mmCIF file with all atom_site columns, C-alpha atoms in Angstrom:
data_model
loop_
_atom_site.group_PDB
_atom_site.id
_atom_site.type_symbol
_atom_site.label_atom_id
_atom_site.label_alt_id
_atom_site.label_comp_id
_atom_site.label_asym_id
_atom_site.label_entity_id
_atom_site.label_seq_id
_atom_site.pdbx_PDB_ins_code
_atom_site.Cartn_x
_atom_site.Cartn_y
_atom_site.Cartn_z
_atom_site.occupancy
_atom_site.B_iso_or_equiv
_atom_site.pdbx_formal_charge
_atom_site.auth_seq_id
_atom_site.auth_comp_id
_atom_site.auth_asym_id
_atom_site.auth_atom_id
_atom_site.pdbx_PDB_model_num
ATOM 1   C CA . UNK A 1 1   ? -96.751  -211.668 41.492  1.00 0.00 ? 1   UNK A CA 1
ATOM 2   C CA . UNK A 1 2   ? -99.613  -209.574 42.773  1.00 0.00 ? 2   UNK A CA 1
ATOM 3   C CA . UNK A 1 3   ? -99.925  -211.792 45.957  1.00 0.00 ? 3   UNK A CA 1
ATOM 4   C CA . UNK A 1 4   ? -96.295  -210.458 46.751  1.00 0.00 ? 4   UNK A CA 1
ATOM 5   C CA . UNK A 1 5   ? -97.266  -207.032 45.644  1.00 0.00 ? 5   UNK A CA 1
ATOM 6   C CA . UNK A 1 6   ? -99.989  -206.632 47.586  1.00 0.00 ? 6   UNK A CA 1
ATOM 7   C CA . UNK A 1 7   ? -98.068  -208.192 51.102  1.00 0.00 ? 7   UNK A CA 1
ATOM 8   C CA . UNK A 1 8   ? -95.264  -205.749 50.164  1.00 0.00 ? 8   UNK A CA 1
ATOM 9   C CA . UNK A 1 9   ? -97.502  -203.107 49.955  1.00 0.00 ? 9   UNK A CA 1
ATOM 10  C CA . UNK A 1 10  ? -99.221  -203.997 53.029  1.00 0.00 ? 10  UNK A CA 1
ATOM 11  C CA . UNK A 1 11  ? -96.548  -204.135 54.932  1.00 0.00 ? 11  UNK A CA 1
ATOM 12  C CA . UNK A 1 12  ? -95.329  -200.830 54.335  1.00 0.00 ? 12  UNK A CA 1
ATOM 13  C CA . UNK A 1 13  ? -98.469  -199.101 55.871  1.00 0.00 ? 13  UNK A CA 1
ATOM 14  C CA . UNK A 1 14  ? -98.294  -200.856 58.398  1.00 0.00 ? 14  UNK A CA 1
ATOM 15  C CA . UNK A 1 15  ? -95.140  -200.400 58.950  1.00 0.00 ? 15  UNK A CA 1
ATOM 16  C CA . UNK A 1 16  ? -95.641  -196.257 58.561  1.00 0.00 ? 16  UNK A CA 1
ATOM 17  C CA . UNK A 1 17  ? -98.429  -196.672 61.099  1.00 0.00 ? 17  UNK A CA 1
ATOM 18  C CA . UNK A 1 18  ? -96.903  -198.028 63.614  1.00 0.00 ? 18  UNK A CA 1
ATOM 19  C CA . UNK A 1 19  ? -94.334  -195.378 63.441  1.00 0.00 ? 19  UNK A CA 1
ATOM 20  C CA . UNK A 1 20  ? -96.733  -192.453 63.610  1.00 0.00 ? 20  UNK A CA 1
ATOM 21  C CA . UNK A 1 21  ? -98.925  -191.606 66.799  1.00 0.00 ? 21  UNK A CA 1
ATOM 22  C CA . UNK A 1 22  ? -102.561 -191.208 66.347  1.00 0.00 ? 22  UNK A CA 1
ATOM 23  C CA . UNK A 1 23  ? -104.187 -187.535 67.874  1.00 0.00 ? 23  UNK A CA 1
ATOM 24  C CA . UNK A 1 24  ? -107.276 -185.811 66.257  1.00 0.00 ? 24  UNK A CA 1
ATOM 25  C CA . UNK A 1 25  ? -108.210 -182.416 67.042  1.00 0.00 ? 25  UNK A CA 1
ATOM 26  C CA . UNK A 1 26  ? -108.170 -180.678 70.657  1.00 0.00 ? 26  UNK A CA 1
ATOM 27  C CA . UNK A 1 27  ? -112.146 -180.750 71.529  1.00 0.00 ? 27  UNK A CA 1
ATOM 28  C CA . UNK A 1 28  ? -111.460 -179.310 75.174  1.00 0.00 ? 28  UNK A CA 1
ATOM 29  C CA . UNK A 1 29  ? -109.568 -179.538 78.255  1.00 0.00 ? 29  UNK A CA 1
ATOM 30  C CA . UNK A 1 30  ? -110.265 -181.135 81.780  1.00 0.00 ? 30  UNK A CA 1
ATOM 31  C CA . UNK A 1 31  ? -108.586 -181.566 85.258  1.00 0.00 ? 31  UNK A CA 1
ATOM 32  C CA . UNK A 1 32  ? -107.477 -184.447 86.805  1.00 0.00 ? 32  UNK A CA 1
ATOM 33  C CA . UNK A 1 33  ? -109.938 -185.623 89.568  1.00 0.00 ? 33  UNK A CA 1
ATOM 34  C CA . UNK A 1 34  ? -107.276 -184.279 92.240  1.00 0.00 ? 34  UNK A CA 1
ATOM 35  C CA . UNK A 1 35  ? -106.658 -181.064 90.322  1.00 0.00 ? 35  UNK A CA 1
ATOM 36  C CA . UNK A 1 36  ? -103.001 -181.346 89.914  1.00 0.00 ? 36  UNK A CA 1
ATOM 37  C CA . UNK A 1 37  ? -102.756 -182.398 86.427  1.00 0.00 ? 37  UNK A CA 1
ATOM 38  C CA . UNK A 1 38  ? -104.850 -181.696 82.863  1.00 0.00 ? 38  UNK A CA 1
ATOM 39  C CA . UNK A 1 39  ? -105.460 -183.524 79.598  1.00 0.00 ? 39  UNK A CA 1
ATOM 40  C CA . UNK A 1 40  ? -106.690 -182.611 75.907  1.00 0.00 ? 40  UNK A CA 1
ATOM 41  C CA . UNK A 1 41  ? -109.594 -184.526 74.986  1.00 0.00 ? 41  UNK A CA 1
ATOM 42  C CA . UNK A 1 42  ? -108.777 -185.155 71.648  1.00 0.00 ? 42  UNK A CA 1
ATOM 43  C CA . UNK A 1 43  ? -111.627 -186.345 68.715  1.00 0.00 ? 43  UNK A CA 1
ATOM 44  C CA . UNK A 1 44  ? -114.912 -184.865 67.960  1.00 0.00 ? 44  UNK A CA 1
ATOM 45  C CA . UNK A 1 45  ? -118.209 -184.842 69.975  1.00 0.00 ? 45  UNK A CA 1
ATOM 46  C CA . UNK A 1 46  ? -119.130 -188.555 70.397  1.00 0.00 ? 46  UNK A CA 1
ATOM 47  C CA . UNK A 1 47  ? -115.638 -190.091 69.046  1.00 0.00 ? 47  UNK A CA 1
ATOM 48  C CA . UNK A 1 48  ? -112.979 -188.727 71.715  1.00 0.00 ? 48  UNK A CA 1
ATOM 49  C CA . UNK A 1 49  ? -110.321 -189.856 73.885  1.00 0.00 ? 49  UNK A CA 1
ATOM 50  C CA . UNK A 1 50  ? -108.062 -188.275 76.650  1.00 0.00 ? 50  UNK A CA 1
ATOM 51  C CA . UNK A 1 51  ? -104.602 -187.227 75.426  1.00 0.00 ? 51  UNK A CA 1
ATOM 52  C CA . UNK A 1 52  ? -101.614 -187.604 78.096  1.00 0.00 ? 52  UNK A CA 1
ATOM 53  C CA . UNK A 1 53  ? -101.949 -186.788 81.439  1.00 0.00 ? 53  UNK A CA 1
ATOM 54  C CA . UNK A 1 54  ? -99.768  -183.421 82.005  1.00 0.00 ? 54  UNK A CA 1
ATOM 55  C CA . UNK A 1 55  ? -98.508  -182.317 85.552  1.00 0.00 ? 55  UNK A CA 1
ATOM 56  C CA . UNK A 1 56  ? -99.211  -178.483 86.536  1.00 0.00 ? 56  UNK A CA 1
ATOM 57  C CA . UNK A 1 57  ? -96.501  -176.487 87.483  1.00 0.00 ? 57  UNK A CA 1
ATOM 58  C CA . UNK A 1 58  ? -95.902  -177.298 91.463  1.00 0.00 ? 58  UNK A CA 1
ATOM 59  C CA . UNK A 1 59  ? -97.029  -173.799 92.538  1.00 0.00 ? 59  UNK A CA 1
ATOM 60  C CA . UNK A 1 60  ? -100.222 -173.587 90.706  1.00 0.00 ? 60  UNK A CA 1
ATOM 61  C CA . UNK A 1 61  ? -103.779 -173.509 92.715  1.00 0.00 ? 61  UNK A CA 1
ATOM 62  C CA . UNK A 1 62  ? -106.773 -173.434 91.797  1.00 0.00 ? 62  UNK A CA 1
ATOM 63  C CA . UNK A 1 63  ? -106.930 -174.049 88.113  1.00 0.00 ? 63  UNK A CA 1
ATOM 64  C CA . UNK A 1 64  ? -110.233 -172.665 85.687  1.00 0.00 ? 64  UNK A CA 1
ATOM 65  C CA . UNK A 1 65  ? -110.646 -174.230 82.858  1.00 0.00 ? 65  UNK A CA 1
ATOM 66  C CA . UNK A 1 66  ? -111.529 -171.092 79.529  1.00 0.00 ? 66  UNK A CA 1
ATOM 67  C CA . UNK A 1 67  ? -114.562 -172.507 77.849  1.00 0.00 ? 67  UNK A CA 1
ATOM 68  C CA . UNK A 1 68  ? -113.547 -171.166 74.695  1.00 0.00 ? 68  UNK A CA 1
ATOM 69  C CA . UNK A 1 69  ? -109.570 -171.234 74.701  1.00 0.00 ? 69  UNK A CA 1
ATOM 70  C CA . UNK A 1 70  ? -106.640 -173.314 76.053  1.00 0.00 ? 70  UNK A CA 1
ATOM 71  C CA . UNK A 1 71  ? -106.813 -171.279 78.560  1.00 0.00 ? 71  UNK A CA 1
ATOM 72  C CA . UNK A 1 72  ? -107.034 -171.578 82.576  1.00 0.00 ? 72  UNK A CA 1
ATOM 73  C CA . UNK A 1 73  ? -106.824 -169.104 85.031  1.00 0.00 ? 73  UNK A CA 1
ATOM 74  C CA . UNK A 1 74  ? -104.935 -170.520 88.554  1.00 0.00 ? 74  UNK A CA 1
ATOM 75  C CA . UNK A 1 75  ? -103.851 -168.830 91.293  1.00 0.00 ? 75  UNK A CA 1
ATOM 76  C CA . UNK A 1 76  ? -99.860  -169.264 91.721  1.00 0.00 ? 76  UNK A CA 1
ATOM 77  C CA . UNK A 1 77  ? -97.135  -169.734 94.849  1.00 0.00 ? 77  UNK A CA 1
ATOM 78  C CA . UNK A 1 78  ? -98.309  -169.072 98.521  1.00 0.00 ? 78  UNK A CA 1
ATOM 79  C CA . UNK A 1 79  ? -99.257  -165.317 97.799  1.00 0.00 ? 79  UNK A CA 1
ATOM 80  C CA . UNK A 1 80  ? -102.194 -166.711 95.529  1.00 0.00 ? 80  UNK A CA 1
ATOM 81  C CA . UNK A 1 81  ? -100.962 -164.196 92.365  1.00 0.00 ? 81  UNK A CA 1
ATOM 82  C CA . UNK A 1 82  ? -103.662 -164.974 89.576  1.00 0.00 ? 82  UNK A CA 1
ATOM 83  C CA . UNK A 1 83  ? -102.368 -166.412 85.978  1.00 0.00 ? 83  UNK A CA 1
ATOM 84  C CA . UNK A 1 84  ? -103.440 -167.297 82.599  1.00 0.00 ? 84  UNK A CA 1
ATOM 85  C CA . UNK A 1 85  ? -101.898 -170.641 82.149  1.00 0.00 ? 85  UNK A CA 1
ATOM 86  C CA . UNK A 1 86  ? -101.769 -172.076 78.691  1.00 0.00 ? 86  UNK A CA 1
ATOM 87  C CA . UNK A 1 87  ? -102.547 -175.271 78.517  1.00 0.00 ? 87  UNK A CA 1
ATOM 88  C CA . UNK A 1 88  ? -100.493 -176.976 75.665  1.00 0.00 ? 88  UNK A CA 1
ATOM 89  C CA . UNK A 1 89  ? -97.615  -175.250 76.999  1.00 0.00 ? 89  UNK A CA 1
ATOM 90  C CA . UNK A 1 90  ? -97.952  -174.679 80.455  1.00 0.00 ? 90  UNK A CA 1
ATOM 91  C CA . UNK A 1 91  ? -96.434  -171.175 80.364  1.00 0.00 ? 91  UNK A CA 1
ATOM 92  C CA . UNK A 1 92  ? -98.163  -169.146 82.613  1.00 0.00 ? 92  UNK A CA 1
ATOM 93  C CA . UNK A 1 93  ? -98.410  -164.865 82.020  1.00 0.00 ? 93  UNK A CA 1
ATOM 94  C CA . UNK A 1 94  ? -99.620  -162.456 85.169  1.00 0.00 ? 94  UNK A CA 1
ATOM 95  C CA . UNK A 1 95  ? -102.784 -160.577 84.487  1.00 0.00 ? 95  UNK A CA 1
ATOM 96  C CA . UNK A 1 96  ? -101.504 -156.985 85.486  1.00 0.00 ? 96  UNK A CA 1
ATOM 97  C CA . UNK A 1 97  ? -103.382 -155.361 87.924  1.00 0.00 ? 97  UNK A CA 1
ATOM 98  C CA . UNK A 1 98  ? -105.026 -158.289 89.196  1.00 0.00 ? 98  UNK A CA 1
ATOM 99  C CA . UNK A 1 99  ? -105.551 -158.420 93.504  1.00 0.00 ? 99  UNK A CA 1
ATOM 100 C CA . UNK A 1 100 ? -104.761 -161.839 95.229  1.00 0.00 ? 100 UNK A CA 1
ATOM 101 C CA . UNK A 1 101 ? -106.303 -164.517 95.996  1.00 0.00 ? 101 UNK A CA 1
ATOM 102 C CA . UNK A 1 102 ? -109.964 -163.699 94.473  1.00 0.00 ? 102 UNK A CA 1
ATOM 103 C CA . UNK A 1 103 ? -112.959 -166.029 96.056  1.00 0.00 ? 103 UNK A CA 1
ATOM 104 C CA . UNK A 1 104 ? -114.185 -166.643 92.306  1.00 0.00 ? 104 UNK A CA 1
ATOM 105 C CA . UNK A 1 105 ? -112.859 -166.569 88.930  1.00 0.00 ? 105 UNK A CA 1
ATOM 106 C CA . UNK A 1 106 ? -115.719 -166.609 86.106  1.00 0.00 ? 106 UNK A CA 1
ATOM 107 C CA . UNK A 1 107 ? -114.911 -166.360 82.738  1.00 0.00 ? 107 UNK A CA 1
ATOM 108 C CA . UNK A 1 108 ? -117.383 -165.365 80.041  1.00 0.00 ? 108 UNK A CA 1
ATOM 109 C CA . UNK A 1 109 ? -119.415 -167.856 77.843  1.00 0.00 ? 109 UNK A CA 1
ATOM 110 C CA . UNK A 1 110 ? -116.605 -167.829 75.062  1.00 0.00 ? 110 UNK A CA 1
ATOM 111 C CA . UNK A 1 111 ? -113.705 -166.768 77.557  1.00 0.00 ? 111 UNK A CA 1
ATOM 112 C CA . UNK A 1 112 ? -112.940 -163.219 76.092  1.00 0.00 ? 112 UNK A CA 1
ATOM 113 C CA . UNK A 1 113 ? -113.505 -161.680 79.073  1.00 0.00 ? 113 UNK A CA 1
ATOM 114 C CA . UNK A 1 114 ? -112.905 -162.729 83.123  1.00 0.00 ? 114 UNK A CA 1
ATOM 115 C CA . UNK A 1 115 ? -114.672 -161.863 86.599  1.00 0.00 ? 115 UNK A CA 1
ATOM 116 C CA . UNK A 1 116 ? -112.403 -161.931 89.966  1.00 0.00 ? 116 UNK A CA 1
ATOM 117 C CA . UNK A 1 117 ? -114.812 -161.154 92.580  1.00 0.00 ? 117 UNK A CA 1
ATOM 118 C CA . UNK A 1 118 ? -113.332 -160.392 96.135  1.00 0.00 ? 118 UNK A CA 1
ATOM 119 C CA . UNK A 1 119 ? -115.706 -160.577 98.834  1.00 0.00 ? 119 UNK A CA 1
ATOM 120 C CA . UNK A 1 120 ? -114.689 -159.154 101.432 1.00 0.00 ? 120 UNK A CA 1
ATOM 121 C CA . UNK A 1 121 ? -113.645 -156.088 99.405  1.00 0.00 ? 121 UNK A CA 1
ATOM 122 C CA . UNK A 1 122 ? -116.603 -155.991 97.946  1.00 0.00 ? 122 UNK A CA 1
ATOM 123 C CA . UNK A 1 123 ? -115.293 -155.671 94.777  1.00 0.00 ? 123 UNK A CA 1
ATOM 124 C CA . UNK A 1 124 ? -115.303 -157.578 90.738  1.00 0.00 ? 124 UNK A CA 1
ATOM 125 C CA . UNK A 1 125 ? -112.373 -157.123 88.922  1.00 0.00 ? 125 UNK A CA 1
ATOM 126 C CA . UNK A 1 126 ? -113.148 -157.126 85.243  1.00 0.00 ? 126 UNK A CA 1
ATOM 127 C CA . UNK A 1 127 ? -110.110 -158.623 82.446  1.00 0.00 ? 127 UNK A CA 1
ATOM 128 C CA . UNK A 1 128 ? -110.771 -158.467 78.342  1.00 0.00 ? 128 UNK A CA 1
ATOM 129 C CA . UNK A 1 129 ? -108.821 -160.392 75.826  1.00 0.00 ? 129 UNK A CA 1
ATOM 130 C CA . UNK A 1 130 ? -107.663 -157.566 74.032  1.00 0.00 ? 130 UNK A CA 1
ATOM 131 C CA . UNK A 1 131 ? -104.693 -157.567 71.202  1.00 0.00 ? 131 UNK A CA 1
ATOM 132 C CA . UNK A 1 132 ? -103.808 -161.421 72.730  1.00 0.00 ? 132 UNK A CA 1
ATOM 133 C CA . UNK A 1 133 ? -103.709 -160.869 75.996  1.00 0.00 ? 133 UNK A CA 1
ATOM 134 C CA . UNK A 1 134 ? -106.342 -160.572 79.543  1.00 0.00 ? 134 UNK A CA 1
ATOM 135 C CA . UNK A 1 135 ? -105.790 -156.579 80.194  1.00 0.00 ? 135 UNK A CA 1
ATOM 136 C CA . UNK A 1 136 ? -107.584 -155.109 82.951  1.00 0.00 ? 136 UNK A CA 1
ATOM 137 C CA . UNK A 1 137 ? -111.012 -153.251 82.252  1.00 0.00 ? 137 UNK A CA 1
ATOM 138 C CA . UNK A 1 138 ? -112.176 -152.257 85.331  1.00 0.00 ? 138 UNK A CA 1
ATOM 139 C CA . UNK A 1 139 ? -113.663 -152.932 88.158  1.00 0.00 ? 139 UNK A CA 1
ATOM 140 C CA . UNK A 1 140 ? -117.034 -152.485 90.097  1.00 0.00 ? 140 UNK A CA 1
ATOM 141 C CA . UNK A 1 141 ? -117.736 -152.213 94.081  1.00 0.00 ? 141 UNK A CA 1
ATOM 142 C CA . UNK A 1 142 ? -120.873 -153.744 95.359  1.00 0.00 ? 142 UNK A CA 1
ATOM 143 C CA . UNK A 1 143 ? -121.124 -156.820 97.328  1.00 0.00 ? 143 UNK A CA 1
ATOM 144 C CA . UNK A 1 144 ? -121.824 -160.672 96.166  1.00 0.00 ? 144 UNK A CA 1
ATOM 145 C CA . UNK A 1 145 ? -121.261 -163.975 96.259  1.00 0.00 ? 145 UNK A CA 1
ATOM 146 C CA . UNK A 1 146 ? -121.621 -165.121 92.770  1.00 0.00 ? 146 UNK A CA 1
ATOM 147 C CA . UNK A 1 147 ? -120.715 -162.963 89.507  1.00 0.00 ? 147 UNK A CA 1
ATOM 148 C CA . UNK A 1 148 ? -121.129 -164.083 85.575  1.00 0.00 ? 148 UNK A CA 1
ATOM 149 C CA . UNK A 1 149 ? -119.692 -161.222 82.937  1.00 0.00 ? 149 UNK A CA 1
ATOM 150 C CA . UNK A 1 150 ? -120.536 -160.671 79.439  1.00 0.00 ? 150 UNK A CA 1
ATOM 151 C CA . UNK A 1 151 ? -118.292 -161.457 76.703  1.00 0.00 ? 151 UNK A CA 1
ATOM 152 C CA . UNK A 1 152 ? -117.062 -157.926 75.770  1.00 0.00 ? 152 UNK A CA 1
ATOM 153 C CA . UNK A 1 153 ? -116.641 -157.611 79.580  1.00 0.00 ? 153 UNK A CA 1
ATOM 154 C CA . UNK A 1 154 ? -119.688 -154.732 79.569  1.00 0.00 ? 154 UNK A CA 1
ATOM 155 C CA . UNK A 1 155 ? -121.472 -155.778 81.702  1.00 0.00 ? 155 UNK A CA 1
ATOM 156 C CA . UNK A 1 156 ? -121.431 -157.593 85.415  1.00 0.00 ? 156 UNK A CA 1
ATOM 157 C CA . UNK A 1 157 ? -124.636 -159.740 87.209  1.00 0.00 ? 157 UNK A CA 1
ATOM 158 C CA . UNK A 1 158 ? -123.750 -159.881 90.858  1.00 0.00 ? 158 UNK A CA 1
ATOM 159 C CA . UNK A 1 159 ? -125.729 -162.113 92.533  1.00 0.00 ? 159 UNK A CA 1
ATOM 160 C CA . UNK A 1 160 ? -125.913 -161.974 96.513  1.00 0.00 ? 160 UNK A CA 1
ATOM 161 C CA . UNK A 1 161 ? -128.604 -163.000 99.323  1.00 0.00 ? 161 UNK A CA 1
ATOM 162 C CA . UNK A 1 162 ? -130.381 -159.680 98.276  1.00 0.00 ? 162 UNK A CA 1
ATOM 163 C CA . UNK A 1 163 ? -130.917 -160.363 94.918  1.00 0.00 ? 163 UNK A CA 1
ATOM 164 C CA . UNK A 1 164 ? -129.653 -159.491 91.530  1.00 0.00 ? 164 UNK A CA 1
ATOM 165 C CA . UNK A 1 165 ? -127.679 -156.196 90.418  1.00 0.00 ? 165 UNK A CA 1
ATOM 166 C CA . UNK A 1 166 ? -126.656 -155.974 86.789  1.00 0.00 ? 166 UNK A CA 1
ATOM 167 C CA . UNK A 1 167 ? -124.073 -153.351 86.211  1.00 0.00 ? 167 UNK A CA 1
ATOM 168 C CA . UNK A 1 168 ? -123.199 -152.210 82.743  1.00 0.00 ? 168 UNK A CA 1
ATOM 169 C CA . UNK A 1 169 ? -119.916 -149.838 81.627  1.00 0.00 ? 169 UNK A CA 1
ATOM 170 C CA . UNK A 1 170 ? -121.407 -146.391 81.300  1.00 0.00 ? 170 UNK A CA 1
#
């Protein structure tokens, strides 16, 4: 009698697992190796796997992965209009104010805050998280080729072939 409890027992987990998909927590995000499509990595540090590969809309350049979000900024249709893209969804929302076709998107070390630097305008665009949403902050003029912001979006390192210039609001 227990020998037929315990197979009928048995058999019902299994039976429930098989039924039920497997997933962990979302650890991160990465691109395909051609860009075109993304995939959770689901798990913890050291125990992980890649979830199912997803397909970016058709129009969408350029993707940037948030560091701290699932997030990317990409640059969308031939006009090169930048994006925030979620990433389990795939919805994408403008960022208002936002120029075309920036050389380099940075976001911050947690992703509350995002560089677009133009070069050849000589310009950084600064975006915030603020109240759910990237909202413009501001901008600076000087010239570079590389740019990292500060969380709060405060302050702005431009780096260029003369050196370093830190520029902080106020």
């Amino acid at each position: 009698m227990k020998l037929v409890r315990w197979v009928a027992v048995s058999c019902t987990l299994v039976a429930s697992a098989a039924s039920q998909t497997v997933s962990g927590p979302v650890f991160g995000w990465t691109l395909d190796t051609a860009g075109r499509g993304i995939q959770a990595i689901l798990g913890v540090p050291g125990a992980s796997r890649l979830g199912p590969l997803a397909g970016l809309p058709g129009d969408v350049r350029s993707a940037k992965l948030n560091p701290g979000r699932s997030l990317a900024l990409a640059l969308a249709g031939d006009a090169g209009i930048p994006v925030v893209l979620n990433l389990e969804t795939l919805a994408r929302t403008d960022l208002a104010q936002a120029g075309a076709n920036p050389d380099l998107a940075v976001w911050s070390p947690s992703g509350t805050a995002l560089a677009l630097l133009y070069r050849a305008e000589q310009k950084t665009q600064v975006f915030t998280l603020q109240a759910g949403s990237f909202q413009y902050s501001g901008e600076v003029y000087a010239s570079a080729d590389q740019a990292a912001v500060s969380d709060d979006g405060s302050a702005l390192l431009g780096a260029s072939a003369r050196g370093l210039a830190l520029y902080r609001s106020g």
